[in-house]
PDB file of C-alpha atoms in Angstrom:
ATOM      1  CA  MET A  18      89.087 118.395 115.252  1.00 33.00           C
ATOM      2  CA  LYS A  19      91.655 120.127 113.509  1.00 36.00           C
ATOM      3  CA  LYS A  20      94.162 120.261 116.504  1.00 38.00           C
ATOM      4  CA  LYS A  21      93.949 116.567 116.707  1.00 40.00           C
ATOM      5  CA  ASN A  22      94.832 116.228 112.905  1.00 52.00           C
ATOM      6  CA  ALA A  23      97.845 118.464 113.442  1.00 51.00           C
ATOM      7  CA  SER A  24      98.843 116.684 116.329  1.00 60.00           C
ATOM      8  CA  ASN A  25      98.689 113.504 114.466  1.00 86.00           C
ATOM      9  CA  LEU A  26     100.838 115.107 111.494  1.00 89.00           C
ATOM     10  CA  GLU A  27     103.656 116.236 114.134  1.00 90.00           C
ATOM     11  CA  GLU A  28     103.446 112.988 115.640  1.00 91.00           C
ATOM     12  CA  ILE A  29     104.026 111.395 112.025  1.00 92.00           C
ATOM     13  CA  GLY A  30     106.846 113.882 111.392  1.00 93.00           C
ATOM     14  CA  THR A  31     108.586 112.481 114.735  1.00 92.00           C
ATOM     15  CA  ARG A  32     108.427 109.103 113.569  1.00 93.00           C
ATOM     16  CA  LEU A  33     109.851 110.037 110.233  1.00 94.00           C
ATOM     17  CA  LYS A  34     112.604 111.895 111.679  1.00 93.00           C
ATOM     18  CA  MET A  35     113.578 109.051 114.342  1.00 92.00           C
ATOM     19  CA  ILE A  36     113.426 106.173 111.242  1.00 92.00           C
ATOM     20  CA  ARG A  37     115.974 108.635 109.335  1.00 92.00           C
ATOM     21  CA  SER A  38     118.005 109.525 112.204  1.00 90.00           C
ATOM     22  CA  ARG A  39     118.370 105.569 112.891  1.00 88.00           C
ATOM     23  CA  LEU A  40     119.169 104.951 109.302  1.00 88.00           C
ATOM     24  CA  ARG A  41     121.714 107.854 109.710  1.00 90.00           C
ATOM     25  CA  LYS A  42     120.284 109.156 106.361  1.00 91.00           C
ATOM     26  CA  THR A  43     119.934 112.871 105.357  1.00 94.00           C
ATOM     27  CA  GLN A  44     116.605 114.172 104.199  1.00 93.00           C
ATOM     28  CA  THR A  45     117.743 114.691 100.911  1.00 93.00           C
ATOM     29  CA  ALA A  46     118.153 110.844 100.691  1.00 91.00           C
ATOM     30  CA  MET A  47     114.959 109.888 102.165  1.00 91.00           C
ATOM     31  CA  ALA A  48     113.305 112.267  99.811  1.00 90.00           C
ATOM     32  CA  LYS A  49     115.183 110.439  96.676  1.00 90.00           C
ATOM     33  CA  ASP A  50     114.419 106.860  98.158  1.00 88.00           C
ATOM     34  CA  LEU A  51     110.712 107.900  98.453  1.00 88.00           C
ATOM     35  CA  GLY A  52     110.821 109.902  94.886  1.00 88.00           C
ATOM     36  CA  ILE A  53     109.579 112.868  96.466  1.00 90.00           C
ATOM     37  CA  SER A  54     111.102 116.508  96.767  1.00 91.00           C
ATOM     38  CA  LEU A  55     113.544 117.495  99.651  1.00 92.00           C
ATOM     39  CA  SER A  56     110.790 120.518 100.362  1.00 92.00           C
ATOM     40  CA  HIS A  57     107.973 117.847 100.515  1.00 92.00           C
ATOM     41  CA  TYR A  58     109.926 115.748 102.657  1.00 94.00           C
ATOM     42  CA  SER A  59     111.081 118.415 104.983  1.00 94.00           C
ATOM     43  CA  LYS A  60     107.579 119.580 105.405  1.00 94.00           C
ATOM     44  CA  LEU A  61     106.582 116.089 106.558  1.00 94.00           C
ATOM     45  CA  GLU A  62     109.057 115.917 109.391  1.00 93.00           C
ATOM     46  CA  VAL A  63     107.892 118.864 110.948  1.00 92.00           C
ATOM     47  CA  GLY A  64     104.110 118.123 110.548  1.00 90.00           C
ATOM     48  CA  ILE A  65     103.055 120.402 107.572  1.00 89.00           C
ATOM     49  CA  GLY A  66     100.999 118.445 105.321  1.00 81.00           C
ATOM     50  CA  GLY A  67     100.128 114.675 105.063  1.00 83.00           C
ATOM     51  CA  MET A  68     101.248 111.623 103.524  1.00 89.00           C
ATOM     52  CA  SER A  69      99.434 110.263 100.770  1.00 89.00           C
ATOM     53  CA  ARG A  70      98.164 106.617 101.118  1.00 88.00           C
ATOM     54  CA  GLY A  71     100.738 105.685  98.578  1.00 87.00           C
ATOM     55  CA  LEU A  72     103.455 107.476 100.223  1.00 90.00           C
ATOM     56  CA  ILE A  73     102.838 105.740 103.728  1.00 90.00           C
ATOM     57  CA  TYR A  74     102.730 102.336 101.944  1.00 87.00           C
ATOM     58  CA  THR A  75     105.840 102.914  99.768  1.00 88.00           C
ATOM     59  CA  PHE A  76     107.841 104.575 103.180  1.00 90.00           C
ATOM     60  CA  CYS A  77     106.756 101.411 105.354  1.00 87.00           C
ATOM     61  CA  ARG A  78     107.159  98.968 102.816  1.00 85.00           C
ATOM     62  CA  LEU A  79     111.030 100.384 101.910  1.00 86.00           C
ATOM     63  CA  TYR A  80     111.962 101.076 105.554  1.00 85.00           C
ATOM     64  CA  ASN A  81     110.206  98.132 106.834  1.00 85.00           C
ATOM     65  CA  VAL A  82     107.958  99.768 109.456  1.00 86.00           C
ATOM     66  CA  SER A  83     104.266  98.965 110.176  1.00 87.00           C
ATOM     67  CA  GLU A  84     101.855 101.424 108.789  1.00 89.00           C
ATOM     68  CA  ALA A  85      99.771 101.442 112.517  1.00 89.00           C
ATOM     69  CA  TRP A  86     102.846 102.349 113.775  1.00 90.00           C
ATOM     70  CA  LEU A  87     104.082 105.165 111.382  1.00 91.00           C
ATOM     71  CA  VAL A  88     100.255 106.591 111.127  1.00 90.00           C
ATOM     72  CA  TYR A  89      99.022 106.042 114.802  1.00 88.00           C
ATOM     73  CA  GLY A  90     102.247 105.065 116.855  1.00 87.00           C
ATOM     74  CA  GLU A  91     100.361 101.824 117.663  1.00 86.00           C
ATOM     75  CA  GLY A  92     102.483  98.772 118.528  1.00 80.00           C
ATOM     76  CA  GLU A  93     105.953  98.786 119.683  1.00 78.00           C
ATOM     77  CA  THR A  94     108.997 101.024 118.268  1.00 78.00           C
ATOM     78  CA  PRO A  95     110.571  99.023 115.698  1.00 75.00           C
ATOM     79  CA  ALA A  96     113.938  98.273 117.407  1.00 66.00           C
ATOM     80  CA  VAL A  97     116.351  98.094 114.677  1.00 55.00           C
ATOM     81  CA  ILE A  98     114.917  99.958 111.294  1.00 59.00           C
ATOM     82  CA  GLN A  99     116.724  98.792 108.303  1.00 54.00           C
ATOM     83  CA  SER A 100     116.127 100.028 104.517  1.00 53.00           C
ATOM     84  CA  ASN A 101     115.227  97.437 102.365  1.00 51.00           C
ATOM     85  CA  GLN A 102     117.684  99.005  99.923  1.00 50.00           C
ATOM     86  CA  LEU A 103     120.550  98.014 102.721  1.00 47.00           C
ATOM     87  CA  THR A 104     119.209  94.491 103.314  1.00 47.00           C
ATOM     88  CA  GLY A 105     118.806  93.670 100.005  1.00 46.00           C
ATOM     89  CA  ARG A 106     114.900  92.653 100.482  1.00 53.00           C
ATOM     90  CA  ASP A 107     113.635  94.520  97.856  1.00 55.00           C
ATOM     91  CA  PRO A 108     110.581  92.393  96.460  1.00 57.00           C
ATOM     92  CA  VAL A 109     111.217  93.475  92.791  1.00 59.00           C
ATOM     93  CA  ASN A 110     115.265  92.798  93.119  1.00 61.00           C
ATOM     94  CA  GLU A 111     114.443  89.569  94.778  1.00 61.00           C
ATOM     95  CA  THR A 112     112.438  88.321  91.899  1.00 60.00           C
ATOM     96  CA  ILE A 113     115.042  89.141  89.455  1.00 58.00           C
ATOM     97  CA  ARG A 114     117.594  87.886  91.503  1.00 61.00           C
ATOM     98  CA  ARG A 115     115.631  84.573  91.775  1.00 61.00           C
ATOM     99  CA  LEU A 116     114.832  84.251  88.071  1.00 58.00           C
ATOM    100  CA  LYS A 117     118.484  85.112  86.999  1.00 58.00           C
ATOM    101  CA  ASP A 118     119.265  81.877  89.290  1.00 59.00           C
ATOM    102  CA  GLN A 119     116.514  79.998  87.098  1.00 56.00           C
ATOM    103  CA  SER A 120     117.247  81.287  83.483  1.00 53.00           C
ATOM    104  CA  ASP A 121     119.499  83.834  81.335  1.00 58.00           C
ATOM    105  CA  ASP A 122     118.889  87.515  81.262  1.00 60.00           C
ATOM    106  CA  HIS A 123     117.326  87.189  77.874  1.00 66.00           C
ATOM    107  CA  THR A 124     114.349  85.017  79.173  1.00 74.00           C
ATOM    108  CA  ILE A 125     113.347  87.509  82.202  1.00 71.00           C
ATOM    109  CA  ILE A 126     113.586  90.650  79.761  1.00 75.00           C
ATOM    110  CA  GLU A 127     110.844  88.887  77.564  1.00 79.00           C
ATOM    111  CA  LYS A 128     108.843  87.807  80.366  1.00 80.00           C
ATOM    112  CA  ILE A 129     108.766  91.433  81.725  1.00 80.00           C
ATOM    113  CA  VAL A 130     108.056  93.050  78.606  1.00 80.00           C
ATOM    114  CA  SER A 131     105.121  90.873  77.633  1.00 82.00           C
ATOM    115  CA  LEU A 132     103.695  91.373  81.189  1.00 81.00           C
ATOM    116  CA  SER A 133     104.100  94.580  80.567  1.00 81.00           C
ATOM    117  CA  GLU A 134     102.287  94.943  77.457  1.00 83.00           C
ATOM    118  CA  ASP A 135      99.413  92.833  79.254  1.00 85.00           C
ATOM    119  CA  GLN A 136      96.037  94.881  78.659  1.00 89.00           C
ATOM    120  CA  ASP A 137      94.587  93.017  82.003  1.00 88.00           C
ATOM    121  CA  ILE A 138      97.484  94.139  83.919  1.00 86.00           C
ATOM    122  CA  ASN A 139      97.720  97.721  82.873  1.00 87.00           C
ATOM    123  CA  ARG A 140      93.866  98.292  83.542  1.00 90.00           C
ATOM    124  CA  LEU A 141      94.523  96.704  86.932  1.00 90.00           C
ATOM    125  CA  ALA A 142      97.595  99.106  87.348  1.00 88.00           C
ATOM    126  CA  VAL A 143      95.658 102.239  86.497  1.00 90.00           C
ATOM    127  CA  GLU A 144      93.019 101.401  89.382  1.00 90.00           C
ATOM    128  CA  ILE A 145      95.810 100.883  91.786  1.00 88.00           C
ATOM    129  CA  ALA A 146      97.431 103.812  90.968  1.00 86.00           C
ATOM    130  CA  LYS A 147      94.537 105.999  91.548  1.00 89.00           C
ATOM    131  CA  THR A 148      93.306 104.097  94.557  1.00 88.00           C
ATOM    132  CA  ILE A 149      96.552 104.433  96.518  1.00 87.00           C
ATOM    133  CA  ASP A 150      97.590 107.502  94.729  1.00 85.00           C
ATOM    134  CA  ILE A 151     101.364 106.196  93.556  1.00 86.00           C
ATOM    135  CA  PRO A 152     102.972 106.382  90.072  1.00 87.00           C
ATOM    136  CA  LEU A 153     101.613 104.383  87.114  1.00 86.00           C
ATOM    137  CA  ASN A 154     104.711 102.920  86.477  1.00 85.00           C
ATOM    138  CA  ARG A 155     105.164 101.853  89.972  1.00 87.00           C
ATOM    139  CA  ALA A 156     101.719 100.162  89.851  1.00 86.00           C
ATOM    140  CA  VAL A 157     102.951  98.692  86.920  1.00 86.00           C
ATOM    141  CA  ALA A 158     106.179  97.544  88.608  1.00 85.00           C
ATOM    142  CA  LEU A 159     104.664  96.216  91.659  1.00 85.00           C
ATOM    143  CA  LEU A 160     102.041  94.068  89.352  1.00 86.00           C
ATOM    144  CA  ILE A 161     104.743  92.573  87.273  1.00 84.00           C
ATOM    145  CA  SER A 162     106.995  91.540  90.355  1.00 82.00           C
ATOM    146  CA  GLU A 163     103.957  89.978  91.912  1.00 81.00           C
ATOM    147  CA  LYS A 164     103.478  87.802  88.490  1.00 80.00           C
ATOM    148  CA  LEU A 165     107.105  86.939  88.126  1.00 76.00           C
ATOM    149  CA  ARG A 166     106.747  85.374  91.893  1.00 72.00           C
ATOM    150  CA  ARG A 167     104.391  82.828  90.886  1.00 65.00           C
TER     151      ARG A 167
END
């Protein structure tokens, strides 16, 4: 069983390296994008250690890759891989950009502050952060982004 798991980690590492090379990024840049250390990222590429569900989610969302393909190799290899940072399709930035078109900066800031102080949002963010193993501030940002889209 361990051998299968180790093999899977190596395959994930191979896919991570393929994505990085197609994006023409360094390991340092990838680690920075993901909010992890260079050491952690380089170990992932060689199949040492696993990725948390939160890191898998973040990686796939950031680089527009399906989780099934990244983790299991299921489906087609993405033909063109683009970072959301390069394409400007970051959901938080899209929401902010759309709100700016509709109102002034002061109104946006008031909405964000109000939502960040909402106890229900903060309780849910704590649950999300624990469940998918992401930093609490990232969970809060995701929830606020979703609320602002509506």
